[in-house]
Amino acid sequence: MGYRLGVDVGGTFTDLLLFDERSGDCWRHKTPSTPHDSSEGILNGVEALCGEAGVSPSEIAYFLHGTTVATNAVLEGKGARVGLVTTEGYRQIMQIARSFVPGGLAGWIVWPKPEPLARLEDTVEIKGRMDARGREVRPVDDADIRSALEHLKGQGIEALTISLINAYLNGDHEERVARIAAEVLPGVPLSMSHVVLPEMQEYERTLTTVANAAVRPLVGRYVRNLREKLEKVEMTGRLSLLRSDGGLMSSQKSEEHPVSLLMSGPAGGVTGALWVAKNAGLDNILTLDVGGTSTDVALIEHGEPRRVRTTEVGHLSVRASSLDVKTVGAGGGSIAYVPELTKALRVGPQSAGAVPGPAAYGKGGELPTVTDANVVLGYLPENLLGGAFKLDREASTRAVQTIADALGIGLMEAARGIIDIVNENMFGALRMISVQQGYDPRDFALMGFGGAGPLHVNAVARLMGSYPAVSPVSPGVLCALGDATTRMRTETARSLSKRLSETSADEVAATLREMEAQVCEQLVADGVAEGEIETGFEVDVRYSGQAFEVPMAVTLDEVAGGLDALTTRFDEEHRRLFTFNMKAEHELVNLRAVATGRALELPAHQLPQGDGDPAQAKLRDHKLWMDGAEQAGVIYDRAKLEAGDVIQGPAIVTEMDSTTLIETHHIGTVDAFGNILITPAKA
């Protein structure tokens, strides 16, 4: 037991949270990010936080980190130049791709097909062939392999992908290429498809392995650089990174398998929300993570976040487990404008970013943003935290007035219009992960976090019918809390691809046991004690002839008892998702085994019990605009609230990293752990 440090690097701020595993005490810190070298901002924050807590960096046992390094490399097209080795006849695999065009009816007219991560001129073919059962049909030729690799060397590739047909069943040929590559291309990181994704469907397997190779050099450099800098300040604890699926992986494993980090950033918020929800006694949660540029939303059912088998970043969609997070271009910095053609108010997805930022920040921004509208309406008091941070209300008013003039309406109506539209955009994203997936949002609470989440959570909860609306303590650093409180996780997959009549419960159970031993071995190698490892399993099922499958969580006992129960559950899930079932035979497609480390039983800090009256936390009376008129409200200091306090809306609760808005006809109740639970006031 010791200290755990969660670090989340965002575009504007780096958030840090230091957790004492013994007492549950925690210290929070926000420091400006340093995009040219993220580790600088991290080290600045570590130094400040350790000084504040009176802790030496050498006492920190675990450094847990969510990062967008891999994500940004893909979005900005800054991945490494990748060489691809394929089987003879498959050289155009990346160019052919899948015939799926995103967008509406006319998407095919305007959609620019993205450039594959491995260019055609950097793709080579080799002789040799495995059949669909994993048996060698034609051997590989060492001279042929060497010649192909020499060609890639001449192309100046920075990373190598080996993806041969049917390698998911037998990786011997890929291993042979890798051995020769170690001689021909020493020092070039290589990724083999049977290691990265041992599943059928050669395009998805190749694309995922190429994506892994593309971000490997960048992630490797980042992790090694960070490790060296931490060692210089004598921080020698275990360094782990947050995976897209909400688990942790060792920094060494992340260098080999960085494709698992593509959604590392948003995953921190979801895992932080899980920890808060557990303390607040909430099982079903929709999350609303509102930053400066975008909003991430996710769904947690029965204490488990919904996971998907694909990770999507920009145009790239790879086969790697991730939390089902949807992103919409709506945040505090989203710019409002009135197009000349339609004369209808629009908000986002363009953002003022960190520089110059909203007009309210006084950094030279002049365009009206969501933050400016919140300032004009009085939802963001211009004199925050006793004057420690001052917003420029006059600049916000000038900016929003341009919208009012363009629409021919009053200033307050224009500001409220901006807020209503951005709330509707967030509502639309939440519908995608709830209603469109067959869930009723009224069965869920809504948790708002990120810098601007608690400002909007009450209004969005009202649109969704999702109560209570939850504002957690220090919502701005909740992602860092998620990094600090999650656990190690690894998984492996194997394709079975057999109809029910072609396999048996014994065969499936035996394969799952093999895979269980494999994932447990990986976690033990990462330093997790054998007795602390928990395992789980998934089977992808479909009707024979379908192109898409549905993942089903199973236990070994369930499988050993026969496969009929599994197919009955699949029929129920298929009907929930698609409203119909088919009479075709069931087919088991892929098997997966997941291993996780010990769940942390960390104590949460409890507030002193109050008498229900938040008078001790009152800062001042305050006027704000709501329901079409000026309203009399109150501003409270969150640090002085006590458990059981009931805050009547309209009210504003301020803290170091965020502001919570409680609307008219609503009340906010402070729970034992300091979360504010907002519900409609009884009439």
XYZ file of C-alpha atoms in Angstrom:
683
model
C 0.000 0.000 0.000
C 1.199 3.513 -0.775
C 0.397 6.430 -3.025
C -1.232 6.191 -6.460
C -0.869 9.071 -8.916
C -3.413 9.455 -11.726
C -2.375 11.742 -14.589
C -4.615 12.766 -17.478
C -3.116 14.895 -20.264
C -5.666 17.020 -22.108
C -5.284 19.566 -24.899
C -5.401 22.540 -22.504
C -4.683 21.192 -19.023
C -2.862 18.252 -17.474
C -4.848 16.961 -14.485
C -3.190 15.136 -11.604
C -4.710 13.339 -8.630
C -2.628 11.825 -5.817
C -4.378 9.146 -3.770
C -3.280 7.746 -0.406
C -4.416 4.111 -0.443
C -4.281 3.892 3.349
C -6.358 6.909 4.374
C -8.316 7.767 1.209
C -6.912 11.323 1.295
C -6.360 12.857 -2.114
C -4.713 15.954 -3.559
C -5.627 17.486 -6.930
C -3.710 19.732 -9.270
C -4.224 21.278 -12.725
C -1.278 22.539 -14.728
C -1.100 23.858 -18.314
C -0.338 21.115 -20.851
C 2.866 21.327 -22.890
C 1.889 19.971 -26.345
C 5.486 20.053 -27.685
C 6.446 17.557 -24.944
C 3.671 16.314 -22.629
C 6.164 14.995 -20.092
C 7.217 18.584 -19.210
C 3.689 19.464 -18.064
C 3.460 16.145 -16.204
C 6.734 16.772 -14.341
C 5.627 20.339 -13.454
C 2.411 18.925 -12.013
C 4.176 16.105 -10.135
C 6.548 18.588 -8.511
C 3.728 20.940 -7.450
C 1.455 18.143 -6.207
C 4.170 16.344 -4.219
C 5.113 19.672 -2.601
C 1.485 20.339 -1.652
C 0.980 16.840 -0.209
C 4.392 16.699 1.499
C 5.179 13.452 -0.324
C 8.445 12.468 -1.991
C 8.109 11.168 -5.595
C 9.926 8.018 -4.439
C 6.914 7.195 -2.195
C 4.541 6.940 -5.189
C 4.075 3.227 -5.874
C 1.879 3.536 -8.977
C 1.926 6.139 -11.756
C -1.275 5.638 -13.790
C -1.652 7.613 -16.978
C -4.309 8.311 -19.620
C -2.793 9.676 -22.820
C -3.901 10.969 -26.217
C -0.472 10.478 -27.858
C -1.679 7.571 -30.027
C -5.026 9.277 -30.772
C -3.415 12.520 -31.903
C -0.883 10.667 -34.071
C -3.790 9.150 -36.034
C -5.938 12.311 -36.143
C -3.036 14.500 -37.260
C -1.616 11.944 -39.712
C 1.692 11.860 -37.844
C 2.054 8.086 -37.581
C 5.234 6.356 -38.728
C 5.822 5.274 -42.342
C 4.673 1.642 -42.272
C 5.916 -1.203 -44.464
C 3.433 -4.065 -44.956
C 4.286 -7.687 -45.789
C 1.318 -9.633 -47.226
C 0.680 -12.980 -48.900
C 1.064 -13.179 -52.676
C -2.131 -11.862 -54.314
C -3.119 -9.625 -51.377
C -1.010 -6.524 -52.024
C -4.050 -4.212 -52.443
C -5.761 -5.328 -49.217
C -5.529 -1.873 -47.608
C -6.721 -0.086 -50.754
C -9.729 -2.366 -51.362
C -10.808 -2.018 -47.704
C -14.518 -2.377 -46.840
C -17.189 -0.882 -49.079
C -18.729 1.231 -46.325
C -19.208 4.939 -46.913
C -20.157 7.054 -43.883
C -22.620 9.923 -44.065
C -26.100 10.491 -45.436
C -27.726 9.688 -48.758
C -25.220 11.656 -50.827
C -22.192 10.659 -48.730
C -20.578 8.926 -51.703
C -20.470 12.207 -53.651
C -18.539 14.216 -51.075
C -16.671 11.634 -48.994
C -12.893 11.779 -49.536
C -11.605 8.228 -49.141
C -8.883 8.322 -46.457
C -5.334 7.422 -47.435
C -4.441 3.943 -46.041
C -1.915 3.932 -43.197
C 0.344 1.646 -45.266
C 0.908 2.956 -48.809
C 0.758 0.664 -51.812
C 4.395 1.407 -52.685
C 5.322 0.318 -49.133
C 3.437 -2.985 -49.451
C 5.194 -6.173 -50.592
C 4.030 -9.735 -51.299
C 5.787 -12.963 -50.353
C 5.286 -16.563 -51.440
C 3.859 -19.110 -49.018
C 0.315 -19.938 -47.976
C -1.716 -21.314 -45.062
C -5.167 -22.781 -45.709
C -8.397 -21.990 -43.815
C -7.553 -24.680 -41.213
C -4.061 -23.291 -40.537
C -2.210 -26.003 -42.498
C 0.737 -25.124 -44.731
C -0.185 -25.313 -48.426
C 2.990 -23.720 -49.736
C 6.177 -23.012 -47.738
C 7.754 -19.560 -47.476
C 11.004 -18.857 -49.322
C 13.742 -17.149 -47.247
C 15.404 -15.541 -50.292
C 12.021 -14.178 -51.427
C 11.348 -12.750 -47.928
C 14.797 -11.172 -47.749
C 14.334 -9.540 -51.171
C 10.940 -8.081 -50.146
C 12.358 -6.718 -46.879
C 15.363 -5.186 -48.684
C 12.877 -3.326 -50.905
C 11.093 -1.939 -47.803
C 14.439 -0.941 -46.308
C 15.143 1.079 -49.466
C 11.746 2.783 -49.058
C 12.850 4.126 -45.660
C 10.073 2.560 -43.586
C 9.971 3.375 -39.843
C 7.797 0.438 -38.688
C 6.932 -2.995 -40.112
C 3.647 -4.920 -40.260
C 3.480 -8.630 -41.110
C -0.049 -9.787 -41.987
C -0.349 -13.035 -43.921
C -3.566 -14.769 -44.966
C -4.979 -17.177 -42.310
C -2.131 -16.309 -39.905
C -4.688 -16.093 -37.084
C -4.819 -19.918 -37.183
C -1.084 -20.507 -37.580
C 1.540 -17.776 -37.141
C 4.585 -19.834 -38.194
C 5.100 -17.984 -41.495
C 4.793 -14.578 -39.801
C 7.365 -15.655 -37.193
C 9.737 -16.672 -40.005
C 9.409 -13.239 -41.651
C 9.980 -11.581 -38.254
C 13.236 -13.500 -37.705
C 14.605 -12.390 -41.081
C 13.358 -8.824 -40.512
C 15.430 -8.677 -37.304
C 18.534 -9.111 -39.523
C 17.490 -6.954 -42.507
C 15.751 -4.147 -40.551
C 17.441 -4.064 -37.127
C 15.855 -1.589 -34.726
C 12.639 -1.195 -36.782
C 9.646 -2.053 -34.532
C 7.498 -4.806 -36.043
C 3.908 -5.912 -35.439
C 2.598 -9.378 -36.366
C -1.106 -9.840 -37.053
C -1.396 -13.199 -35.234
C -0.129 -11.479 -32.067
C -2.006 -8.164 -32.346
C -5.372 -9.619 -33.462
C -5.643 -13.415 -33.874
C -9.125 -13.204 -35.462
C -10.587 -13.953 -38.892
C -11.430 -11.239 -41.479
C -8.121 -10.378 -43.081
C -8.838 -6.688 -43.760
C -9.710 -5.866 -40.124
C -6.748 -7.924 -38.891
C -4.356 -6.179 -41.288
C -5.747 -2.685 -40.641
C -5.506 -3.110 -36.853
C -1.926 -4.412 -37.082
C -0.913 -1.586 -39.458
C -2.447 0.975 -37.059
C -0.489 -0.625 -34.221
C 2.730 -0.314 -36.234
C 1.975 3.291 -37.271
C 1.785 4.597 -33.696
C 4.437 2.290 -32.201
C 7.538 4.467 -32.702
C 5.772 7.596 -31.397
C 4.244 5.895 -28.345
C 7.518 4.069 -27.660
C 9.494 7.321 -27.673
C 6.907 9.021 -25.470
C 6.830 6.229 -22.887
C 10.637 5.856 -22.729
C 11.076 9.639 -22.437
C 8.497 9.820 -19.633
C 10.066 6.860 -17.812
C 13.527 8.484 -17.951
C 12.241 11.847 -16.685
C 10.365 10.206 -13.813
C 13.490 8.263 -12.823
C 15.416 11.564 -12.662
C 13.043 12.787 -9.925
C 13.403 9.384 -8.204
C 9.900 8.221 -9.084
C 10.552 4.527 -9.565
C 7.011 3.205 -8.985
C 5.196 1.115 -11.576
C 4.221 3.123 -14.708
C 0.981 1.924 -16.320
C -1.143 3.395 -19.119
C -4.908 3.395 -19.489
C -6.252 1.203 -22.295
C -9.210 2.111 -24.530
C -11.324 -0.507 -22.705
C -10.866 1.137 -19.301
C -8.187 -1.221 -17.934
C -4.501 -0.624 -17.330
C -1.505 -2.021 -19.195
C 2.158 -1.878 -18.214
C 4.254 0.752 -19.987
C 6.352 -2.042 -21.556
C 3.229 -3.704 -23.006
C 1.973 -0.335 -24.260
C 5.137 0.064 -26.340
C 4.398 -3.251 -28.098
C 0.603 -2.902 -28.367
C -0.228 0.846 -28.595
C -3.359 0.222 -30.733
C -5.028 -0.489 -27.363
C -4.409 3.152 -26.326
C -6.390 4.901 -29.086
C -9.269 5.815 -26.726
C -7.120 6.087 -23.592
C -8.149 9.722 -22.927
C -11.977 9.399 -22.807
C -11.716 6.043 -20.987
C -10.363 7.838 -17.895
C -13.579 9.794 -17.446
C -15.721 6.657 -17.645
C -13.593 4.757 -15.108
C -13.655 7.806 -12.807
C -17.455 7.963 -13.129
C -17.617 4.260 -12.195
C -15.779 4.913 -8.927
C -18.001 7.896 -8.074
C -21.166 5.943 -8.978
C -20.160 3.059 -6.706
C -19.766 5.441 -3.740
C -23.029 7.245 -4.569
C -24.919 3.928 -4.758
C -25.856 4.381 -8.428
C -25.890 1.352 -10.762
C -26.988 2.810 -14.104
C -25.181 5.932 -15.302
C -24.961 7.980 -18.477
C -21.754 10.032 -18.510
C -21.412 13.557 -19.894
C -17.752 14.614 -20.154
C -17.725 18.207 -21.435
C -14.354 19.711 -22.330
C -13.381 22.828 -24.228
C -13.819 21.407 -27.725
C -15.921 18.255 -27.467
C -18.257 16.219 -25.301
C -17.764 12.477 -24.696
C -20.726 10.361 -23.602
C -20.902 6.737 -22.447
C -23.318 4.283 -20.824
C -22.768 2.257 -17.634
C -25.320 -0.494 -16.872
C -25.331 -2.462 -13.593
C -21.921 -1.015 -12.703
C -20.337 -2.154 -15.996
C -19.486 0.268 -18.821
C -20.676 -0.807 -22.256
C -17.753 -1.994 -24.398
C -17.525 -2.387 -28.159
C -15.209 -4.428 -30.359
C -14.110 -1.507 -32.519
C -12.184 1.659 -31.696
C -12.968 4.606 -33.956
C -10.641 7.600 -34.282
C -11.417 9.983 -37.139
C -11.799 7.847 -40.300
C -9.937 4.940 -38.719
C -11.942 2.020 -37.311
C -9.795 -0.755 -35.853
C -10.698 -4.051 -34.208
C -9.680 -3.374 -30.613
C -11.872 -3.386 -27.508
C -12.836 0.030 -26.211
C -15.460 1.641 -24.038
C -18.474 2.667 -26.117
C -17.768 6.405 -26.065
C -19.421 8.748 -28.568
C -18.006 12.226 -29.183
C -19.794 15.341 -30.418
C -18.223 18.712 -31.276
C -19.872 20.620 -28.432
C -17.838 22.125 -25.586
C -17.157 25.297 -23.642
C -15.126 26.759 -26.519
C -17.615 25.868 -29.289
C -18.228 28.937 -31.472
C -21.751 30.239 -32.169
C -22.486 31.770 -35.583
C -25.374 32.692 -37.898
C -24.865 31.540 -41.528
C -25.791 34.181 -44.107
C -27.812 31.671 -46.134
C -30.150 30.261 -43.464
C -30.085 32.983 -40.786
C -30.440 30.149 -38.233
C -28.234 29.984 -35.145
C -25.527 27.282 -35.182
C -23.078 26.210 -32.442
C -19.838 24.278 -33.154
C -18.137 22.069 -34.084
C -15.524 24.837 -34.590
C -13.861 25.756 -31.294
C -11.899 28.731 -29.964
C -9.537 26.181 -28.359
C -7.076 27.183 -25.645
C -5.651 30.063 -27.706
C -7.245 32.571 -28.012
C -10.100 30.820 -26.202
C -13.510 32.353 -25.369
C -13.777 36.154 -25.198
C -14.349 35.794 -21.428
C -10.766 34.585 -20.903
C -9.343 37.958 -21.968
C -6.716 36.387 -24.255
C -7.824 38.179 -27.403
C -10.769 35.961 -28.352
C -13.638 37.885 -29.970
C -15.934 35.161 -31.337
C -18.958 34.202 -29.190
C -18.630 30.780 -27.518
C -20.695 28.611 -25.179
C -18.564 29.842 -22.261
C -19.373 33.460 -23.185
C -23.102 32.655 -23.273
C -22.809 31.084 -19.798
C -21.064 34.240 -18.521
C -23.698 36.568 -20.037
C -26.553 34.554 -18.486
C -24.852 34.622 -15.086
C -24.269 30.850 -14.966
C -20.493 31.401 -14.814
C -19.867 34.160 -12.246
C -17.175 36.517 -13.510
C -15.563 36.695 -10.064
C -14.683 33.073 -9.306
C -13.041 31.615 -6.188
C -12.889 34.844 -4.224
C -11.309 36.723 -7.109
C -8.535 34.195 -7.870
C -9.805 33.945 -11.429
C -11.704 36.755 -13.161
C -13.730 36.434 -16.356
C -14.263 39.386 -18.699
C -18.051 39.771 -18.733
C -17.917 42.865 -20.969
C -15.970 41.011 -23.664
C -18.485 38.137 -23.484
C -21.382 40.570 -23.816
C -19.797 42.190 -26.907
C -19.260 38.790 -28.492
C -22.784 37.459 -27.837
C -24.326 40.793 -28.925
C -23.109 40.024 -32.482
C -25.392 36.959 -32.470
C -28.315 38.962 -31.021
C -27.892 41.600 -33.751
C -27.683 38.997 -36.531
C -30.917 37.373 -35.330
C -32.688 40.598 -34.384
C -33.373 39.477 -30.792
C -32.302 40.516 -27.288
C -28.900 39.727 -25.749
C -30.251 37.281 -23.139
C -32.441 35.445 -25.685
C -29.389 35.033 -27.951
C -27.230 33.725 -25.082
C -29.942 31.304 -23.974
C -30.359 30.177 -27.591
C -26.655 29.249 -27.729
C -26.964 27.220 -24.509
C -30.176 25.484 -25.674
C -28.543 24.418 -28.947
C -25.386 23.062 -27.318
C -27.554 21.164 -24.794
C -29.537 19.651 -27.691
C -26.254 18.571 -29.335
C -25.259 16.788 -26.108
C -28.766 15.297 -25.882
C -28.337 13.919 -29.427
C -25.055 12.209 -28.508
C -26.640 10.661 -25.408
C -29.552 9.337 -27.474
C -27.036 7.515 -29.686
C -25.711 5.463 -26.766
C -29.062 4.969 -24.996
C -32.272 5.082 -27.067
C -30.585 3.914 -30.293
C -29.044 0.957 -28.418
C -32.406 -0.074 -26.931
C -31.997 1.565 -23.492
C -34.533 3.870 -21.793
C -32.625 6.961 -20.533
C -35.167 7.358 -17.722
C -33.629 4.244 -16.111
C -30.264 6.021 -15.779
C -28.728 8.840 -13.748
C -26.681 11.434 -15.672
C -23.205 12.360 -14.398
C -21.627 15.579 -15.688
C -17.884 16.151 -15.435
C -14.978 17.715 -17.277
C -14.566 21.466 -16.902
C -18.055 22.343 -18.233
C -20.091 19.162 -17.545
C -21.722 20.316 -14.274
C -22.839 23.579 -15.955
C -24.940 21.621 -18.437
C -25.825 18.396 -16.597
C -29.076 19.698 -15.047
C -30.452 20.984 -18.371
C -29.461 17.826 -20.297
C -30.920 15.575 -17.560
C -34.199 17.482 -17.954
C -34.201 16.770 -21.713
C -33.352 13.081 -21.137
C -35.562 12.454 -18.106
C -32.411 10.995 -16.492
C -32.312 11.732 -12.758
C -30.544 12.343 -10.521
C -28.182 14.655 -12.404
C -24.856 14.112 -10.612
C -22.054 16.632 -10.121
C -19.092 14.755 -8.578
C -16.419 16.376 -6.417
C -13.662 17.961 -8.551
C -15.346 17.060 -11.850
C -12.560 18.752 -13.813
C -10.034 16.133 -12.695
C -12.350 13.111 -12.787
C -10.363 11.575 -15.671
C -7.255 11.600 -13.454
C -9.331 9.958 -10.693
C -10.294 7.269 -13.203
C -6.648 6.693 -14.068
C -5.804 6.389 -10.360
C -8.578 3.969 -9.413
C -8.760 1.466 -12.275
C -7.080 -1.948 -12.490
C -4.805 -3.944 -14.795
C -6.537 -5.624 -17.740
C -5.545 -7.775 -20.708
C -7.389 -9.902 -23.230
C -6.827 -12.348 -26.036
C -9.040 -13.502 -28.894
C -9.324 -16.575 -31.086
C -11.542 -17.318 -34.073
C -13.675 -20.478 -33.889
C -16.066 -19.880 -36.803
C -18.188 -23.011 -36.375
C -21.918 -23.644 -36.482
C -23.499 -25.105 -33.379
C -23.789 -28.516 -35.070
C -20.039 -28.512 -35.856
C -18.762 -27.916 -32.309
C -19.509 -28.900 -28.721
C -19.561 -27.374 -25.264
C -16.437 -29.403 -24.401
C -14.452 -27.989 -27.356
C -15.450 -24.391 -26.570
C -14.740 -24.796 -22.824
C -11.325 -26.379 -23.505
C -10.339 -23.486 -25.815
C -11.493 -20.912 -23.256
C -9.392 -22.613 -20.541
C -6.303 -22.430 -22.778
C -6.950 -18.730 -23.385
C -7.523 -18.142 -19.656
C -4.067 -19.557 -18.880
C -2.581 -17.266 -21.564
C -4.085 -14.004 -20.214
C -3.298 -14.899 -16.593
C 0.323 -15.499 -17.594
C 0.440 -12.032 -19.211
C -0.836 -10.287 -16.054
C 1.592 -12.220 -13.830
C 4.400 -11.024 -16.139
C 3.092 -7.458 -15.602
C 3.515 -7.857 -11.842
C -0.020 -8.832 -10.760
C -0.148 -11.549 -8.064
C -1.773 -14.763 -9.314
C -4.308 -14.859 -6.492
C -5.603 -11.360 -7.382
C -6.492 -12.121 -11.013
C -10.131 -12.379 -12.120
C -11.080 -13.772 -15.532
C -14.083 -13.396 -17.797
C -15.064 -14.655 -21.243
C -16.938 -13.498 -24.338
C -18.297 -15.406 -27.315
C -19.294 -13.661 -30.563
C -22.489 -15.278 -31.882
C -24.465 -14.730 -35.085
C -27.037 -16.485 -37.246
C -25.304 -18.483 -39.965
C -25.092 -16.288 -43.062
C -25.028 -12.978 -41.163
C -22.068 -10.619 -41.637
C -22.184 -9.144 -38.111
C -22.021 -10.839 -34.734
C -23.179 -9.991 -31.200
C -20.706 -10.389 -28.291
C -22.077 -12.359 -25.324
C -20.427 -12.464 -21.877
C -20.259 -16.057 -20.559
C -18.780 -18.064 -17.689
C -16.968 -21.383 -18.011
C -19.740 -23.083 -16.029
C -22.364 -21.742 -18.452
C -20.448 -23.078 -21.459
C -19.695 -26.445 -19.810
C -23.414 -26.843 -19.076
C -24.237 -26.754 -22.807
C -24.492 -24.160 -25.566
C -28.310 -23.962 -25.690
C -28.479 -21.391 -22.864
C -26.001 -19.204 -24.792
C -28.053 -19.277 -27.988
C -31.274 -18.507 -26.052
C -29.575 -15.437 -24.567
C -28.345 -14.460 -28.032
C -31.912 -14.639 -29.397
C -33.118 -12.322 -26.601
C -30.271 -9.821 -27.222
C -30.794 -9.946 -31.012
C -34.490 -9.160 -30.544
C -33.628 -6.235 -28.206
C -31.143 -4.799 -30.701
C -32.956 -5.486 -33.990
C -36.591 -6.331 -32.988
C -36.589 -9.720 -34.792
C -35.034 -13.205 -34.716
C -34.157 -15.646 -37.510
C -34.684 -19.369 -37.940
C -31.114 -19.939 -39.210
C -28.630 -22.047 -37.233
C -26.416 -20.241 -34.715
C -22.709 -19.796 -35.424
C -19.941 -19.193 -32.846
C -17.465 -16.811 -34.472
C -14.813 -15.528 -32.016
C -13.850 -16.389 -28.449
C -12.234 -13.927 -26.030
C -10.717 -14.249 -22.570
C -10.213 -11.211 -20.324
C -8.074 -11.063 -17.182
C -8.204 -8.191 -14.687
C -6.162 -7.418 -11.585
C -7.590 -6.900 -8.120
C -10.400 -4.372 -7.776
C -9.205 -1.567 -5.504
C -11.116 -1.101 -2.289
C -10.058 2.519 -1.844
C -11.694 4.502 0.955
C -13.595 7.601 -0.190
C -13.367 10.809 1.820
C -16.636 11.510 3.679
C -17.977 14.977 4.512
C -19.053 16.030 8.004
C -22.826 15.687 8.486
C -24.720 18.974 8.187
C -28.210 20.086 9.229
C -29.534 20.331 5.657
C -29.046 24.095 5.448
C -26.103 25.136 3.195
C -25.915 28.655 4.756
C -22.311 28.090 5.917
C -21.237 27.656 2.255
C -23.052 30.744 0.913
C -20.755 33.245 -0.823
C -23.277 35.836 -2.024
C -26.639 36.460 -3.668
C -26.532 36.479 -7.447
C -28.773 37.367 -10.411
C -29.031 34.986 -13.363
C -31.267 34.639 -16.422
C -33.517 31.576 -16.628
C -37.052 30.735 -17.822
C -37.106 33.957 -19.874
C -36.538 36.322 -16.944
C -33.958 37.453 -14.398
C -33.961 35.211 -11.326
C -32.599 35.674 -7.804
C -30.074 32.936 -7.036
C -27.240 32.171 -4.634
C -23.571 31.262 -5.164
C -22.104 28.592 -2.845
C -18.531 27.466 -2.141
C -18.416 23.686 -2.649
C -15.522 23.241 -0.192
C -17.810 24.375 2.664
C -20.827 22.168 1.885
C -21.755 19.408 4.333
C -23.436 16.039 3.850
C -27.204 16.341 3.711
C -27.236 20.003 2.636
C -30.148 20.798 0.309
C -29.617 23.608 -2.231
C -32.678 25.221 -3.779
C -32.378 26.215 -7.440
C -31.562 28.464 -9.101
C -28.098 28.260 -7.575
C -24.434 28.065 -8.551
C -21.795 25.991 -6.743
C -18.180 26.974 -7.451
C -14.956 25.027 -6.872
C -11.349 24.997 -8.077
C -11.901 23.284 -11.416
C -15.602 23.574 -12.266
C -18.961 25.269 -11.688
C -22.266 23.461 -11.045
C -25.573 25.037 -12.135
C -28.813 24.018 -10.384
C -31.820 25.224 -12.378
C -35.142 26.652 -11.226
C -37.660 24.017 -9.965
C -34.761 21.719 -9.008
C -32.901 20.954 -5.787
C -29.350 19.716 -5.218
C -28.745 17.310 -2.329
C -25.180 16.760 -1.079
C -24.451 13.087 -0.344
C -21.995 11.673 2.219
C -19.095 11.831 -0.270
C -19.766 15.385 -1.490
C -21.533 14.534 -4.768
C -24.390 16.908 -5.612
C -27.479 14.937 -6.689
C -29.878 17.208 -8.597
C -33.569 16.232 -8.863
C -36.808 18.073 -9.747
C -38.300 19.891 -6.733
C -41.591 18.434 -5.552
C -44.488 20.695 -6.515
